[in-house]
Short mmCIF file of N, CA and C in Angstrom, two decimals:
data_model
loop_
_atom_site.label_atom_id
_atom_site.label_comp_id
_atom_site.label_asym_id
_atom_site.label_seq_id
_atom_site.Cartn_x
_atom_site.Cartn_y
_atom_site.Cartn_z
N MET A 1 1.02 -1.63 0.43
CA MET A 1 -0.06 -0.25 -0.19
C MET A 1 1.46 1.44 -0.03
N LYS A 2 0.02 2.47 -0.55
CA LYS A 2 1.38 3.90 -1.10
C LYS A 2 0.67 4.30 0.51
N LYS A 3 1.99 5.28 1.17
CA LYS A 3 2.09 5.37 2.09
C LYS A 3 1.39 7.14 2.21
N ILE A 4 0.71 7.89 3.09
CA ILE A 4 0.59 9.07 2.63
C ILE A 4 1.33 10.07 3.03
N GLY A 5 2.06 11.17 2.91
CA GLY A 5 3.00 12.26 3.47
C GLY A 5 2.20 13.31 3.91
N ILE A 6 2.36 13.80 5.16
CA ILE A 6 1.64 14.47 6.16
C ILE A 6 2.57 15.09 6.56
N ILE A 7 2.29 16.76 5.51
CA ILE A 7 3.73 17.53 6.01
C ILE A 7 3.58 19.18 6.48
N MET A 8 3.32 19.34 7.84
CA MET A 8 3.03 20.54 8.19
C MET A 8 4.73 21.89 8.44
N GLY A 9 3.78 22.82 7.64
CA GLY A 9 4.75 24.19 8.32
C GLY A 9 5.85 24.41 9.50
N SER A 10 4.82 23.96 10.60
CA SER A 10 5.20 24.29 12.03
C SER A 10 4.78 23.01 12.80
N ASP A 11 5.77 23.07 14.02
CA ASP A 11 5.10 21.64 14.83
C ASP A 11 3.44 22.21 15.45
N SER A 12 3.58 24.13 15.35
CA SER A 12 2.43 24.42 16.27
C SER A 12 0.92 24.07 15.37
N ASP A 13 1.20 23.67 13.77
CA ASP A 13 -0.33 22.83 13.16
C ASP A 13 -0.32 21.10 13.79
N LEU A 14 0.63 21.13 14.76
CA LEU A 14 0.06 19.97 15.01
C LEU A 14 -1.01 19.49 15.80
N PRO A 15 -1.74 20.42 16.53
CA PRO A 15 -3.34 20.49 16.86
C PRO A 15 -4.07 19.84 15.40
N VAL A 16 -4.24 20.39 14.19
CA VAL A 16 -5.16 20.24 13.65
C VAL A 16 -4.87 18.99 12.74
N VAL A 17 -2.96 19.13 12.36
CA VAL A 17 -2.99 17.34 11.90
C VAL A 17 -2.73 16.17 12.74
N GLU A 18 -3.03 16.30 13.87
CA GLU A 18 -3.33 14.76 14.08
C GLU A 18 -5.04 14.48 13.91
N LYS A 19 -5.59 15.04 13.49
CA LYS A 19 -6.42 14.51 13.34
C LYS A 19 -6.51 14.17 11.90
N ALA A 20 -5.81 14.29 10.57
CA ALA A 20 -5.49 13.39 9.51
C ALA A 20 -4.79 12.31 10.36
N ILE A 21 -3.83 12.31 11.31
CA ILE A 21 -2.84 11.01 11.48
C ILE A 21 -3.82 10.19 11.92
N ASN A 22 -5.01 10.49 13.05
CA ASN A 22 -5.87 9.77 13.27
C ASN A 22 -7.17 9.07 12.63
N VAL A 23 -6.86 9.64 11.34
CA VAL A 23 -7.71 9.00 10.46
C VAL A 23 -7.26 7.88 9.55
N CYS A 24 -6.01 8.09 9.32
CA CYS A 24 -5.40 7.22 8.62
C CYS A 24 -4.86 6.30 9.75
N ARG A 25 -4.32 6.23 10.56
CA ARG A 25 -4.75 5.02 11.96
C ARG A 25 -5.66 4.58 11.60
N GLU A 26 -6.62 4.99 11.98
CA GLU A 26 -8.36 4.68 11.59
C GLU A 26 -8.33 3.56 10.49
N TYR A 27 -7.75 3.52 9.22
CA TYR A 27 -8.32 3.04 8.12
C TYR A 27 -7.11 2.08 7.71
N GLY A 28 -5.52 2.44 8.80
CA GLY A 28 -4.66 1.30 8.55
C GLY A 28 -4.32 1.69 7.18
N VAL A 29 -4.02 3.19 6.85
CA VAL A 29 -2.74 3.42 6.18
C VAL A 29 -1.23 4.07 6.64
N PRO A 30 -0.70 3.64 6.21
CA PRO A 30 0.44 4.30 6.33
C PRO A 30 1.48 5.52 5.85
N PHE A 31 2.00 5.83 6.62
CA PHE A 31 2.23 7.76 6.38
C PHE A 31 3.51 7.96 7.64
N GLU A 32 3.42 9.08 6.84
CA GLU A 32 4.94 9.85 7.64
C GLU A 32 4.47 11.54 7.69
N VAL A 33 5.20 11.52 8.85
CA VAL A 33 4.80 13.21 9.42
C VAL A 33 5.90 14.02 9.75
N HIS A 34 6.21 14.99 9.04
CA HIS A 34 7.44 15.40 9.17
C HIS A 34 6.93 17.45 9.40
N VAL A 35 8.16 18.26 9.40
CA VAL A 35 7.57 19.58 9.40
C VAL A 35 8.78 20.12 9.12
N TYR A 36 8.32 20.66 7.66
CA TYR A 36 9.11 21.16 6.31
C TYR A 36 8.60 22.95 6.38
N SER A 37 9.26 23.74 6.42
CA SER A 37 8.54 25.64 5.93
C SER A 37 8.66 25.26 4.59
N ALA A 38 8.10 25.91 3.61
CA ALA A 38 8.52 26.89 2.85
C ALA A 38 9.20 27.64 2.76
N HIS A 39 9.24 28.30 3.51
CA HIS A 39 9.99 29.30 3.51
C HIS A 39 10.77 29.33 4.17
N ARG A 40 11.14 28.49 5.61
CA ARG A 40 12.26 27.81 6.19
C ARG A 40 13.17 27.20 5.59
N THR A 41 12.55 26.29 5.16
CA THR A 41 13.06 25.09 4.61
C THR A 41 13.09 24.39 3.84
N PRO A 42 12.96 25.41 2.53
CA PRO A 42 13.24 25.18 1.13
C PRO A 42 13.35 23.99 0.05
N VAL A 43 14.94 23.65 0.85
CA VAL A 43 15.36 22.69 0.25
C VAL A 43 15.06 21.27 0.46
N GLU A 44 14.81 21.17 2.09
CA GLU A 44 14.47 19.83 2.26
C GLU A 44 12.63 19.98 1.75
N ALA A 45 11.79 20.66 1.57
CA ALA A 45 10.90 20.63 1.31
C ALA A 45 11.14 20.25 -0.06
N LYS A 46 11.82 20.78 -0.99
CA LYS A 46 11.53 20.46 -2.53
C LYS A 46 12.53 19.64 -2.27
N GLU A 47 13.46 18.33 -1.56
CA GLU A 47 13.70 17.23 -1.80
C GLU A 47 12.67 16.27 -1.13
N PHE A 48 12.01 16.85 -0.05
CA PHE A 48 11.07 15.26 -0.09
C PHE A 48 10.22 15.16 -1.44
N SER A 49 9.02 16.28 -1.47
CA SER A 49 8.37 16.42 -2.50
C SER A 49 9.12 15.30 -4.10
N GLN A 50 10.02 16.06 -4.61
CA GLN A 50 10.62 15.24 -5.60
C GLN A 50 11.03 14.05 -5.47
N LYS A 51 11.12 13.57 -4.50
CA LYS A 51 11.39 12.38 -3.82
C LYS A 51 10.60 10.91 -3.18
N ALA A 52 9.26 11.57 -3.03
CA ALA A 52 8.04 11.25 -2.62
C ALA A 52 7.88 10.09 -3.31
N ARG A 53 7.44 9.81 -4.62
CA ARG A 53 6.97 9.10 -5.03
C ARG A 53 8.04 8.10 -5.73
N ALA A 54 9.14 7.40 -5.63
CA ALA A 54 10.43 6.68 -5.31
C ALA A 54 10.11 6.40 -4.03
N ASN A 55 9.63 6.71 -3.01
CA ASN A 55 9.89 6.68 -1.68
C ASN A 55 8.55 6.13 -0.91
N GLY A 56 7.88 5.65 -2.00
CA GLY A 56 6.50 4.79 -1.38
C GLY A 56 5.31 6.02 -1.72
N PHE A 57 5.05 6.88 -1.72
CA PHE A 57 4.09 7.41 -0.71
C PHE A 57 3.44 7.87 -2.00
N GLY A 58 1.83 7.78 -1.90
CA GLY A 58 1.08 8.21 -3.08
C GLY A 58 0.10 9.50 -2.86
N ALA A 59 0.15 9.78 -1.63
CA ALA A 59 -0.13 11.23 -1.84
C ALA A 59 -0.09 11.63 -0.67
N ILE A 60 0.27 13.62 -0.89
CA ILE A 60 0.63 14.55 0.64
C ILE A 60 0.06 15.97 0.55
N LEU A 61 -0.28 15.37 2.27
CA LEU A 61 -1.15 16.25 2.34
C LEU A 61 0.02 17.19 3.16
N ALA A 62 -0.46 18.81 3.06
CA ALA A 62 0.27 19.97 3.05
C ALA A 62 -0.89 20.56 3.94
N ALA A 63 -0.13 21.07 5.56
CA ALA A 63 -0.89 22.22 6.49
C ALA A 63 -0.37 23.18 6.65
N ALA A 64 -0.29 24.12 6.36
CA ALA A 64 0.16 25.84 6.78
C ALA A 64 -1.00 27.03 6.94
N GLY A 65 -0.77 27.49 7.71
CA GLY A 65 -1.70 28.63 8.28
C GLY A 65 -0.78 29.86 7.63
N MET A 66 -1.42 31.35 7.81
CA MET A 66 -0.84 32.73 7.01
C MET A 66 -0.68 32.65 5.79
N ALA A 67 0.45 32.42 5.24
CA ALA A 67 1.18 32.66 3.92
C ALA A 67 0.39 31.17 3.00
N ALA A 68 0.64 29.80 3.38
CA ALA A 68 0.46 29.03 3.57
C ALA A 68 0.60 28.68 2.25
N HIS A 69 2.04 28.81 1.83
CA HIS A 69 2.82 28.66 0.42
C HIS A 69 3.20 26.94 0.50
N LEU A 70 2.67 25.91 1.79
CA LEU A 70 3.52 25.03 1.72
C LEU A 70 3.09 23.95 0.26
N ALA A 71 1.95 23.81 0.98
CA ALA A 71 1.04 22.67 -0.48
C ALA A 71 1.65 23.43 -1.76
N GLY A 72 1.99 24.76 -2.43
CA GLY A 72 1.75 25.22 -3.46
C GLY A 72 3.48 24.87 -3.77
N ALA A 73 4.56 24.92 -2.48
CA ALA A 73 6.17 24.59 -2.72
C ALA A 73 5.74 22.91 -2.81
N ILE A 74 5.24 22.07 -2.19
CA ILE A 74 5.84 20.90 -2.47
C ILE A 74 4.86 20.23 -3.65
N ALA A 75 3.60 20.70 -4.34
CA ALA A 75 3.14 20.47 -5.45
C ALA A 75 4.24 20.66 -7.06
N ALA A 76 4.50 22.03 -6.68
CA ALA A 76 5.86 23.36 -7.41
C ALA A 76 6.61 21.52 -8.29
N ASN A 77 6.80 20.45 -6.60
CA ASN A 77 7.99 19.13 -6.86
C ASN A 77 7.89 18.10 -7.09
N THR A 78 6.06 17.79 -7.56
CA THR A 78 5.91 16.32 -7.48
C THR A 78 4.91 16.57 -8.63
N THR A 79 4.35 15.20 -9.04
CA THR A 79 3.28 14.98 -9.69
C THR A 79 2.30 13.70 -8.91
N LEU A 80 2.54 13.56 -7.59
CA LEU A 80 1.30 13.35 -7.07
C LEU A 80 0.51 14.63 -6.43
N PRO A 81 -0.85 14.07 -5.92
CA PRO A 81 -1.31 14.83 -5.49
C PRO A 81 -1.08 15.05 -4.35
N VAL A 82 -1.42 16.07 -4.11
CA VAL A 82 -1.75 17.15 -2.93
C VAL A 82 -2.61 17.94 -3.18
N ILE A 83 -3.36 17.44 -1.41
CA ILE A 83 -4.08 17.97 -0.91
C ILE A 83 -3.48 19.03 0.47
N GLY A 84 -4.04 20.58 0.47
CA GLY A 84 -4.01 21.85 1.37
C GLY A 84 -4.31 21.39 1.91
N ILE A 85 -4.60 21.92 3.54
CA ILE A 85 -4.97 22.09 4.80
C ILE A 85 -4.50 23.52 5.20
N PRO A 86 -5.54 24.19 4.88
CA PRO A 86 -5.19 25.36 5.53
C PRO A 86 -5.66 25.79 6.71
N VAL A 87 -4.20 26.26 8.07
CA VAL A 87 -4.38 26.32 9.01
C VAL A 87 -5.03 27.46 9.52
N LYS A 88 -6.06 27.02 10.31
CA LYS A 88 -6.24 28.86 11.03
C LYS A 88 -5.46 29.35 12.01
N SER A 89 -5.23 30.87 12.17
CA SER A 89 -4.38 31.46 12.09
C SER A 89 -4.59 32.51 13.13
N LYS A 90 -4.34 33.79 14.27
CA LYS A 90 -5.23 34.40 15.00
C LYS A 90 -5.35 36.16 14.11
N ASN A 91 -4.75 36.17 12.96
CA ASN A 91 -5.16 37.68 12.91
C ASN A 91 -6.31 37.07 11.90
N LEU A 92 -6.10 36.68 10.46
CA LEU A 92 -6.98 36.60 10.04
C LEU A 92 -8.45 35.60 10.13
N ASP A 93 -8.20 34.62 10.80
CA ASP A 93 -9.67 32.81 11.27
C ASP A 93 -8.75 32.78 9.80
N GLY A 94 -7.77 32.36 9.19
CA GLY A 94 -7.63 31.41 8.19
C GLY A 94 -7.67 31.27 7.12
N MET A 95 -8.33 32.51 6.79
CA MET A 95 -8.59 33.00 5.23
C MET A 95 -7.78 33.19 4.63
N ASP A 96 -6.35 33.99 4.95
CA ASP A 96 -5.12 34.03 4.62
C ASP A 96 -4.53 32.58 4.03
N ALA A 97 -4.89 32.06 4.66
CA ALA A 97 -4.18 30.72 4.56
C ALA A 97 -5.32 29.86 3.35
N LEU A 98 -6.48 30.01 3.76
CA LEU A 98 -7.52 29.91 2.62
C LEU A 98 -6.98 30.36 1.27
N LEU A 99 -7.26 31.05 0.89
CA LEU A 99 -7.33 31.62 -0.06
C LEU A 99 -5.78 31.45 -0.97
N SER A 100 -4.41 31.54 -0.49
CA SER A 100 -3.57 31.00 -0.89
C SER A 100 -2.76 29.79 -1.17
N THR A 101 -3.81 28.86 -0.21
CA THR A 101 -4.05 27.81 -0.45
C THR A 101 -4.77 27.12 -1.89
N VAL A 102 -5.90 27.49 -2.62
CA VAL A 102 -6.54 27.13 -2.90
C VAL A 102 -6.26 28.65 -4.52
N GLN A 103 -4.99 29.41 -4.54
CA GLN A 103 -5.53 30.20 -5.70
C GLN A 103 -3.71 29.66 -6.09
N MET A 104 -3.86 28.13 -7.04
CA MET A 104 -2.61 28.19 -7.60
C MET A 104 -3.03 27.89 -8.41
N PRO A 105 -1.37 28.58 -9.62
CA PRO A 105 -1.77 28.98 -10.78
C PRO A 105 -1.54 26.94 -12.26
N THR A 106 -2.31 27.45 -12.78
CA THR A 106 -3.13 26.45 -14.04
C THR A 106 -1.23 25.25 -14.22
N GLY A 107 -2.00 24.22 -13.99
CA GLY A 107 -0.69 23.32 -14.18
C GLY A 107 0.53 22.68 -12.84
N ILE A 108 0.19 23.26 -12.10
CA ILE A 108 0.45 23.08 -10.39
C ILE A 108 -1.05 23.11 -9.45
N PRO A 109 -2.20 21.53 -9.62
CA PRO A 109 -2.86 22.06 -8.31
C PRO A 109 -3.17 21.38 -7.68
N VAL A 110 -3.74 22.17 -7.05
CA VAL A 110 -3.38 21.23 -5.42
C VAL A 110 -5.38 21.18 -4.65
N ALA A 111 -5.21 20.76 -4.88
CA ALA A 111 -6.76 20.29 -3.87
C ALA A 111 -6.42 21.33 -2.57
N THR A 112 -7.57 21.32 -1.98
CA THR A 112 -8.37 21.94 -0.79
C THR A 112 -9.30 21.93 0.04
N VAL A 113 -8.72 21.56 0.93
CA VAL A 113 -10.45 21.20 1.68
C VAL A 113 -10.10 22.29 3.15
N ALA A 114 -11.51 22.27 3.21
CA ALA A 114 -11.78 23.21 4.99
C ALA A 114 -10.42 23.86 5.78
N ILE A 115 -10.92 25.65 6.53
CA ILE A 115 -9.84 25.72 7.44
C ILE A 115 -9.50 24.59 8.12
N ASP A 116 -8.71 23.97 8.93
CA ASP A 116 -8.34 22.97 9.52
C ASP A 116 -8.81 21.79 10.09
N GLY A 117 -9.11 21.71 7.84
CA GLY A 117 -10.22 19.98 7.30
C GLY A 117 -9.29 18.78 7.35
N ALA A 118 -8.31 19.10 8.70
CA ALA A 118 -7.01 17.55 8.38
C ALA A 118 -8.11 16.30 8.26
N ALA A 119 -9.00 15.90 9.29
CA ALA A 119 -9.84 14.59 8.55
C ALA A 119 -9.89 14.52 7.55
N ASN A 120 -10.60 15.33 6.87
CA ASN A 120 -11.43 15.58 5.24
C ASN A 120 -10.05 15.42 4.06
N ALA A 121 -8.75 15.42 4.39
CA ALA A 121 -8.25 15.61 3.31
C ALA A 121 -7.48 14.57 3.59
N ALA A 122 -6.85 13.70 4.85
CA ALA A 122 -7.25 12.78 5.12
C ALA A 122 -8.08 11.14 4.27
N LEU A 123 -9.13 11.37 4.41
CA LEU A 123 -10.38 11.16 4.04
C LEU A 123 -9.85 11.06 2.11
N LEU A 124 -9.90 12.10 2.05
CA LEU A 124 -9.80 12.02 0.30
C LEU A 124 -7.91 11.92 -0.01
N ALA A 125 -7.30 11.40 0.51
CA ALA A 125 -5.70 11.10 0.62
C ALA A 125 -6.53 9.28 0.20
N ILE A 126 -6.76 9.20 1.01
CA ILE A 126 -7.37 7.87 1.43
C ILE A 126 -8.14 7.61 -0.16
N GLN A 127 -9.07 8.36 -0.47
CA GLN A 127 -10.04 8.13 -2.15
C GLN A 127 -8.95 7.60 -3.44
N ILE A 128 -8.11 8.39 -2.58
CA ILE A 128 -7.36 8.97 -3.99
C ILE A 128 -6.16 6.88 -4.10
N LEU A 129 -5.93 6.96 -2.97
CA LEU A 129 -5.77 5.65 -2.87
C LEU A 129 -6.27 4.38 -3.02
N ALA A 130 -7.88 4.18 -3.15
CA ALA A 130 -8.09 3.72 -2.87
C ALA A 130 -8.65 2.78 -4.24
N VAL A 131 -8.34 4.25 -5.34
CA VAL A 131 -8.32 3.47 -6.52
C VAL A 131 -7.74 2.47 -6.99
N THR A 132 -7.22 2.21 -6.15
CA THR A 132 -6.56 1.03 -7.09
C THR A 132 -6.28 0.08 -5.25
N ASP A 133 -6.96 0.43 -4.88
CA ASP A 133 -6.35 -0.90 -4.00
C ASP A 133 -8.12 -1.08 -3.26
N GLU A 134 -8.43 -2.16 -2.83
CA GLU A 134 -10.33 -2.87 -3.22
C GLU A 134 -10.24 -3.15 -1.80
N ALA A 135 -9.25 -3.47 -0.79
CA ALA A 135 -9.84 -3.71 0.51
C ALA A 135 -10.26 -2.45 1.16
N LEU A 136 -9.07 -1.13 0.51
CA LEU A 136 -9.09 0.47 0.85
C LEU A 136 -10.18 0.53 0.94
N ALA A 137 -10.94 0.40 -0.52
CA ALA A 137 -11.97 0.84 -0.78
C ALA A 137 -13.50 0.89 -0.20
N GLU A 138 -13.36 -0.73 0.31
CA GLU A 138 -14.54 -1.27 0.83
C GLU A 138 -14.27 -0.41 2.40
N LYS A 139 -13.29 -1.23 3.38
CA LYS A 139 -13.16 0.22 3.98
C LYS A 139 -14.09 1.94 3.71
N LEU A 140 -13.88 2.46 3.31
CA LEU A 140 -14.28 3.30 3.03
C LEU A 140 -16.47 3.37 2.64
N ASP A 141 -16.70 2.43 1.44
CA ASP A 141 -17.54 2.21 1.72
C ASP A 141 -18.34 1.96 3.41
N ARG A 142 -17.83 0.87 4.08
CA ARG A 142 -18.36 0.26 4.50
C ARG A 142 -18.32 2.06 6.37
N ALA A 143 -17.60 2.74 5.89
CA ALA A 143 -17.78 3.56 7.21
C ALA A 143 -18.86 5.11 6.47
N ARG A 144 -19.16 4.73 5.23
CA ARG A 144 -19.95 5.58 4.85
C ARG A 144 -21.32 4.82 5.09
N GLU A 145 -21.49 3.75 4.71
CA GLU A 145 -22.94 2.64 5.89
C GLU A 145 -22.99 3.41 7.01
N GLU A 146 -22.37 3.27 7.99
CA GLU A 146 -22.04 3.40 9.45
C GLU A 146 -22.54 5.02 9.69
N GLY A 147 -22.05 5.52 9.24
CA GLY A 147 -22.57 6.67 8.52
C GLY A 147 -23.66 7.47 8.36
N ALA A 148 -24.15 6.94 7.43
CA ALA A 148 -25.70 7.27 7.18
C ALA A 148 -26.67 6.23 7.97
N ALA A 149 -26.08 4.87 8.77
CA ALA A 149 -27.06 4.12 9.66
C ALA A 149 -26.93 5.16 10.52
N LYS A 150 -26.13 6.48 11.29
CA LYS A 150 -26.26 7.10 12.56
C LYS A 150 -26.92 8.35 12.40
N VAL A 151 -26.80 8.53 11.07
CA VAL A 151 -28.23 9.47 10.78
C VAL A 151 -29.21 9.56 10.97
N LEU A 152 -29.74 8.13 10.11
CA LEU A 152 -30.63 7.84 10.07
C LEU A 152 -31.43 7.37 11.47
N SER A 153 -30.39 6.76 12.47
CA SER A 153 -31.38 6.80 13.42
C SER A 153 -31.16 7.74 15.09
N LYS A 154 -30.28 8.99 14.33
CA LYS A 154 -30.82 10.40 14.85
C LYS A 154 -32.42 10.74 14.49
N ASN A 155 -32.74 10.74 12.75
CA ASN A 155 -32.94 11.44 12.49
C ASN A 155 -34.49 10.15 13.36
N GLN A 156 -34.54 9.23 13.50
CA GLN A 156 -35.89 8.58 13.57
C GLN A 156 -36.04 9.27 15.36
N ALA A 157 -34.96 9.20 15.70
CA ALA A 157 -35.40 9.92 17.21
C ALA A 157 -36.25 11.02 17.62
N ILE A 158 -35.57 12.06 16.21
CA ILE A 158 -36.40 13.13 16.31
C ILE A 158 -37.73 13.44 16.11
N GLU A 159 -37.92 12.69 14.95
CA GLU A 159 -39.25 12.15 14.43
C GLU A 159 -40.20 11.78 15.72
N LYS A 160 -39.62 10.99 16.25
CA LYS A 160 -40.58 10.07 17.32
C LYS A 160 -40.71 11.00 18.49
N ALA A 161 -40.06 12.40 18.71
CA ALA A 161 -40.07 13.07 19.60
C ALA A 161 -40.72 14.41 19.38
N TYR A 162 -40.70 14.47 18.01
CA TYR A 162 -41.28 15.93 17.52
C TYR A 162 -42.97 15.65 16.47
N ASN A 163 -42.60 14.71 15.81
CA ASN A 163 -43.99 14.47 14.48
C ASN A 163 -45.24 13.91 16.09
N THR A 164 -46.11 14.49 15.48
CA THR A 164 -46.79 14.41 16.92
C THR A 164 -48.72 14.04 16.16
N LEU A 165 -48.51 14.44 14.77
CA LEU A 165 -49.17 13.83 13.75
C LEU A 165 -49.47 12.83 14.00
#
């Protein structure tokens, strides 16, 4: 099975990134976590990106706040799918990171999830890996079925409590 690379621009992003780590663990998907800054460690970020495919990665998550250049810097150096996770910051509530992450030039795509949306980033990466991994696809199908069952159970309780006709 291919690995998922999880890169954060700063260790202060770890509380957000842990949600992606937990999803990968839940699905049994191997991963590696690193702190590489697009601005402070550009050489290391570039080297990781350039070697990612050869090192067994199938997708890369890149979490960063503020200028949020990390996902773009990673994507510029690999053709693997890159999923940006904009991280909320004090100054602009994460809108700066969101806009920086989604505004990629044509030819260098970065998929982007919601601000602090690390769990969905991991799920998207797992869906990408599941294109060629039937067992992983089945885990995703089961999770969707379980999610639907929970919502329908809650619906039943609400209907019982409030539909009096």
